[in-house]
C-alpha cells in the first residue's frame, strides 16, 4: 500500500480525490487533510495568507498521523502567488515539517506538462486576470510557452466548486489554441476528475487539471507509476503497475 498525503485548502473540489483514488484501481491510498482557508477570496494577498507556513503546519500535524509517505500542497494559486522561488521555499519548508518528500500543485503542472511532452500550453483559469497572469508567469519560469490564457474572473473558491461538466468544458474550449499541445485548467476547487475523458475527446489533445496533476505528483514523489486511462493522457504515459 502506498499512502499519498494531500493538504487541501477548504472543501470545494474535495470529492475529486476519492474518485481519483477509485479510478487508480491499485494499492494507492489517498489521505486528504483540509487546511484553514482564512478569507475565501481569489485575491493575491488572501492567497498568500492561505498558503502561509502557519496554516500548512497546522494541517501537517494532522496529516502526519495518517501514515502518508509523500505530501502535496493541493493548491495551485496558494503556491504560484509566491513566485517560483517563493513556491520552492514553501515546498522545502513543507518537506522539513513533514519529514517526507513534498511538492505543490503549481510544480505538479510543470512536471506533468514535461511528462507528456507539452512545451506549448494554453491555460483556462477560473481566476481574475491578475491571478491568472501570475500562473502564466510561473509556467514560463518553469520552461513552458504559454500561448493563450483565459480568465473567468471568479472571486471565491466556493463559487468555483459549484461548476459542473458544462462550465468546465466551456472553459476548456475557450482557453484552447491551435498551437497549444495541451490545455491546463488550474484550481483544485474545480471538479474535473469525472470529465477528463470528455475534455480530451472534445479538444483532441491532452488536458491537465489541478486535482489530476496533484495526485500524479504524489505518485511521482513516491516513485509509483499507475496506468489509469480514465484520468487522461497523463496517466497513460507509464507502464501498468502489477499489484
CSV table of C-alpha atoms in Angstrom, one decimal, residues 12-241:
chain,number,residue,atom,x,y,z
A,12,UNK,CA,-14.5,22.8,-2.7
A,13,UNK,CA,-13.3,20.2,-5.1
A,14,UNK,CA,-12.5,17.7,-2.3
A,15,UNK,CA,-14.6,14.8,-3.8
A,16,UNK,CA,-12.3,14.6,-6.8
A,17,UNK,CA,-9.8,12.8,-4.6
A,18,UNK,CA,-11.8,9.7,-3.6
A,19,UNK,CA,-13.0,9.5,-7.2
A,20,UNK,CA,-9.4,9.5,-8.4
A,21,UNK,CA,-8.4,7.0,-5.8
A,22,UNK,CA,-11.1,4.7,-7.1
A,23,UNK,CA,-10.0,5.2,-10.7
A,24,UNK,CA,-6.4,4.4,-9.9
A,25,UNK,CA,-7.5,0.8,-9.3
A,26,UNK,CA,-4.4,-0.3,-7.4
A,27,UNK,CA,-3.0,-0.3,-3.9
A,28,UNK,CA,-2.9,3.5,-3.6
A,29,UNK,CA,-4.4,5.3,-0.6
A,30,UNK,CA,-5.3,9.0,-0.8
A,31,UNK,CA,-5.2,10.8,2.5
A,32,UNK,CA,-6.7,14.3,2.4
A,33,UNK,CA,-6.5,16.9,5.2
A,34,UNK,CA,-8.2,20.2,4.9
A,35,UNK,CA,-6.3,23.4,5.8
A,36,UNK,CA,-7.8,26.6,7.1
A,37,UNK,CA,-8.5,28.9,4.2
A,38,UNK,CA,-9.0,32.1,6.2
A,39,UNK,CA,-10.7,34.5,3.8
A,40,UNK,CA,-12.2,32.8,0.7
A,41,UNK,CA,-11.0,35.2,-1.9
A,42,UNK,CA,-9.1,34.7,-5.2
A,43,UNK,CA,-7.0,37.8,-4.4
A,44,UNK,CA,-3.3,37.8,-4.2
A,45,UNK,CA,-3.0,38.9,-0.6
A,46,UNK,CA,-5.6,36.3,0.6
A,47,UNK,CA,-4.0,33.6,-1.5
A,48,UNK,CA,-0.6,34.2,0.0
A,49,UNK,CA,-2.0,34.0,3.5
A,50,UNK,CA,-3.8,30.8,2.6
A,51,UNK,CA,-0.5,29.1,1.9
A,52,UNK,CA,1.3,30.6,4.9
A,53,UNK,CA,3.7,28.3,6.9
A,54,UNK,CA,1.4,28.5,9.9
A,55,UNK,CA,-1.6,27.2,8.1
A,56,UNK,CA,0.4,24.5,6.4
A,57,UNK,CA,2.0,23.4,9.6
A,58,UNK,CA,-1.4,23.0,11.3
A,59,UNK,CA,-2.6,20.8,8.5
A,60,UNK,CA,0.7,18.8,8.5
A,61,UNK,CA,0.3,17.9,12.2
A,62,UNK,CA,-2.9,16.1,11.3
A,63,UNK,CA,-1.6,14.6,8.0
A,64,UNK,CA,1.4,13.1,9.7
A,65,UNK,CA,-0.9,10.8,11.8
A,66,UNK,CA,-2.3,9.2,8.6
A,67,UNK,CA,1.0,7.4,7.7
A,68,UNK,CA,1.3,9.3,4.4
A,69,UNK,CA,4.6,8.7,2.6
A,70,UNK,CA,4.5,12.0,0.5
A,71,UNK,CA,2.7,15.3,0.8
A,72,UNK,CA,1.5,17.7,-1.9
A,73,UNK,CA,0.1,21.2,-1.1
A,74,UNK,CA,-3.1,20.8,-3.2
A,75,UNK,CA,-3.4,24.4,-4.2
A,76,UNK,CA,-2.4,26.0,-7.4
A,77,UNK,CA,-3.0,29.6,-6.5
A,78,UNK,CA,-1.8,29.1,-3.0
A,79,UNK,CA,1.6,28.2,-4.3
A,80,UNK,CA,2.3,30.2,-7.5
A,81,UNK,CA,1.3,33.5,-6.0
A,82,UNK,CA,4.6,33.3,-4.1
A,83,UNK,CA,6.6,33.2,-7.4
A,84,UNK,CA,8.9,30.4,-8.5
A,85,UNK,CA,11.4,30.9,-5.7
A,86,UNK,CA,8.8,31.5,-3.1
A,87,UNK,CA,6.9,28.4,-4.1
A,88,UNK,CA,10.2,26.4,-3.9
A,89,UNK,CA,10.8,27.7,-0.4
A,90,UNK,CA,7.2,26.8,0.5
A,91,UNK,CA,7.8,23.2,-0.6
A,92,UNK,CA,11.2,23.0,1.2
A,93,UNK,CA,9.6,24.1,4.4
A,94,UNK,CA,6.8,21.6,4.0
A,95,UNK,CA,9.2,18.8,3.4
A,96,UNK,CA,11.1,19.7,6.6
A,97,UNK,CA,7.9,19.9,8.6
A,98,UNK,CA,6.6,16.6,7.2
A,99,UNK,CA,9.8,14.7,7.1
A,100,UNK,CA,8.9,13.3,3.7
A,101,UNK,CA,9.1,14.3,0.0
A,102,UNK,CA,6.9,17.3,-0.7
A,103,UNK,CA,5.6,19.4,-3.7
A,104,UNK,CA,2.7,21.6,-4.7
A,105,UNK,CA,0.1,21.7,-7.4
A,106,UNK,CA,1.9,24.5,-9.3
A,107,UNK,CA,5.0,22.4,-9.6
A,108,UNK,CA,2.9,19.4,-10.5
A,109,UNK,CA,1.6,21.3,-13.6
A,110,UNK,CA,5.1,22.0,-14.8
A,111,UNK,CA,6.3,18.4,-14.2
A,112,UNK,CA,3.1,16.9,-15.8
A,113,UNK,CA,3.5,19.1,-18.9
A,114,UNK,CA,7.1,17.9,-19.3
A,115,UNK,CA,5.9,14.3,-18.7
A,116,UNK,CA,3.6,14.4,-21.7
A,117,UNK,CA,6.0,16.4,-23.8
A,118,UNK,CA,3.8,19.5,-24.0
A,119,UNK,CA,6.1,22.6,-24.2
A,120,UNK,CA,3.4,25.0,-25.6
A,121,UNK,CA,0.3,25.2,-23.4
A,122,UNK,CA,-3.0,27.1,-23.2
A,123,UNK,CA,-4.4,28.0,-19.8
A,124,UNK,CA,-8.0,28.2,-18.8
A,125,UNK,CA,-8.5,29.7,-15.3
A,126,UNK,CA,-11.3,30.4,-13.0
A,127,UNK,CA,-9.3,33.3,-11.6
A,128,UNK,CA,-9.4,37.0,-12.0
A,129,UNK,CA,-7.0,38.3,-14.7
A,130,UNK,CA,-4.3,39.4,-12.2
A,131,UNK,CA,-4.1,36.0,-10.6
A,132,UNK,CA,-4.2,34.2,-14.0
A,133,UNK,CA,-1.3,36.3,-15.2
A,134,UNK,CA,0.8,35.1,-12.2
A,135,UNK,CA,0.2,31.5,-13.1
A,136,UNK,CA,1.2,32.1,-16.7
A,137,UNK,CA,4.4,33.7,-15.4
A,138,UNK,CA,5.1,30.7,-13.1
A,139,UNK,CA,4.7,28.3,-16.0
A,140,UNK,CA,7.1,30.4,-18.2
A,141,UNK,CA,9.7,30.3,-15.4
A,142,UNK,CA,9.3,26.5,-15.5
A,143,UNK,CA,10.2,26.5,-19.1
A,144,UNK,CA,6.8,26.3,-20.7
A,145,UNK,CA,5.5,28.5,-23.5
A,146,UNK,CA,2.0,29.9,-22.7
A,147,UNK,CA,0.3,30.6,-26.0
A,148,UNK,CA,-3.1,31.6,-24.6
A,149,UNK,CA,-4.6,32.5,-21.2
A,150,UNK,CA,-8.3,32.6,-20.4
A,151,UNK,CA,-9.6,34.2,-17.2
A,152,UNK,CA,-13.1,33.7,-15.8
A,153,UNK,CA,-13.0,36.4,-13.1
A,154,UNK,CA,-14.4,34.3,-10.3
A,155,UNK,CA,-13.5,35.6,-6.9
A,156,UNK,CA,-14.2,32.7,-4.5
A,157,UNK,CA,-13.4,29.0,-4.3
A,158,UNK,CA,-16.9,28.2,-3.2
A,159,UNK,CA,-18.3,29.5,-6.5
A,160,UNK,CA,-15.7,27.5,-8.4
A,161,UNK,CA,-16.8,24.4,-6.6
A,162,UNK,CA,-20.3,24.7,-8.0
A,163,UNK,CA,-19.2,24.3,-11.6
A,164,UNK,CA,-20.2,21.2,-13.4
A,165,UNK,CA,-19.3,19.5,-16.7
A,166,UNK,CA,-20.8,22.1,-18.9
A,167,UNK,CA,-19.0,25.0,-17.3
A,168,UNK,CA,-15.6,23.1,-17.3
A,169,UNK,CA,-16.0,22.1,-20.9
A,170,UNK,CA,-16.9,25.7,-21.9
A,171,UNK,CA,-13.8,27.0,-20.1
A,172,UNK,CA,-11.5,24.4,-21.8
A,173,UNK,CA,-12.8,25.2,-25.2
A,174,UNK,CA,-12.5,28.9,-24.7
A,175,UNK,CA,-8.9,28.5,-23.5
A,176,UNK,CA,-7.7,26.2,-26.3
A,177,UNK,CA,-5.4,27.5,-29.0
A,178,UNK,CA,-4.5,25.7,-32.3
A,179,UNK,CA,-0.8,25.7,-31.5
A,180,UNK,CA,-1.2,24.5,-27.8
A,181,UNK,CA,0.0,21.0,-27.2
A,182,UNK,CA,-2.1,20.7,-24.0
A,183,UNK,CA,-4.7,22.7,-22.1
A,184,UNK,CA,-4.2,23.4,-18.4
A,185,UNK,CA,-7.1,24.0,-16.0
A,186,UNK,CA,-5.7,25.1,-12.6
A,187,UNK,CA,-7.7,25.5,-9.4
A,188,UNK,CA,-8.2,22.5,-7.1
A,189,UNK,CA,-11.7,23.8,-6.2
A,190,UNK,CA,-12.7,22.8,-9.8
A,191,UNK,CA,-14.3,19.4,-10.2
A,192,UNK,CA,-12.6,17.7,-13.2
A,193,UNK,CA,-11.9,14.1,-12.4
A,194,UNK,CA,-15.2,12.9,-13.9
A,195,UNK,CA,-14.7,15.0,-17.0
A,196,UNK,CA,-11.2,14.2,-18.2
A,197,UNK,CA,-12.1,11.8,-20.9
A,198,UNK,CA,-14.8,14.1,-22.3
A,199,UNK,CA,-12.4,17.1,-22.2
A,200,UNK,CA,-9.6,15.3,-24.1
A,201,UNK,CA,-12.1,14.0,-26.7
A,202,UNK,CA,-13.6,17.4,-27.2
A,203,UNK,CA,-10.3,19.2,-27.6
A,204,UNK,CA,-8.4,16.3,-29.3
A,205,UNK,CA,-5.4,17.0,-27.1
A,206,UNK,CA,-4.2,16.3,-23.5
A,207,UNK,CA,-5.9,18.2,-20.7
A,208,UNK,CA,-4.1,18.7,-17.4
A,209,UNK,CA,-6.3,19.7,-14.4
A,210,UNK,CA,-5.4,20.7,-10.9
A,211,UNK,CA,-6.6,17.7,-8.8
A,212,UNK,CA,-5.4,15.3,-11.6
A,213,UNK,CA,-1.8,16.6,-11.6
A,214,UNK,CA,-1.8,16.9,-7.8
A,215,UNK,CA,-2.4,13.2,-7.3
A,216,UNK,CA,0.0,12.3,-10.2
A,217,UNK,CA,2.7,14.4,-8.4
A,218,UNK,CA,2.1,12.5,-5.2
A,219,UNK,CA,2.7,9.3,-7.1
A,220,UNK,CA,5.8,10.7,-8.7
A,221,UNK,CA,7.2,11.6,-5.3
A,222,UNK,CA,6.5,8.0,-4.2
A,223,UNK,CA,8.2,6.6,-7.3
A,224,UNK,CA,4.9,4.9,-8.3
A,225,UNK,CA,3.5,4.7,-11.8
A,226,UNK,CA,-0.1,3.8,-12.4
A,227,UNK,CA,-1.9,3.4,-15.7
A,228,UNK,CA,-5.4,4.8,-15.5
A,229,UNK,CA,-6.7,6.0,-18.9
A,230,UNK,CA,-9.9,7.4,-17.4
A,231,UNK,CA,-7.7,10.1,-15.8
A,232,UNK,CA,-6.4,11.3,-19.2
A,233,UNK,CA,-3.2,11.2,-21.2
A,234,UNK,CA,-1.1,11.9,-18.2
A,235,UNK,CA,-2.0,8.5,-16.7
A,236,UNK,CA,-1.2,6.6,-19.8
A,237,UNK,CA,2.5,7.6,-20.1
A,238,UNK,CA,3.8,4.9,-17.7
A,239,UNK,CA,3.5,1.1,-17.7
A,240,UNK,CA,0.8,-0.6,-15.7
A,241,UNK,CA,1.8,-1.4,-12.2
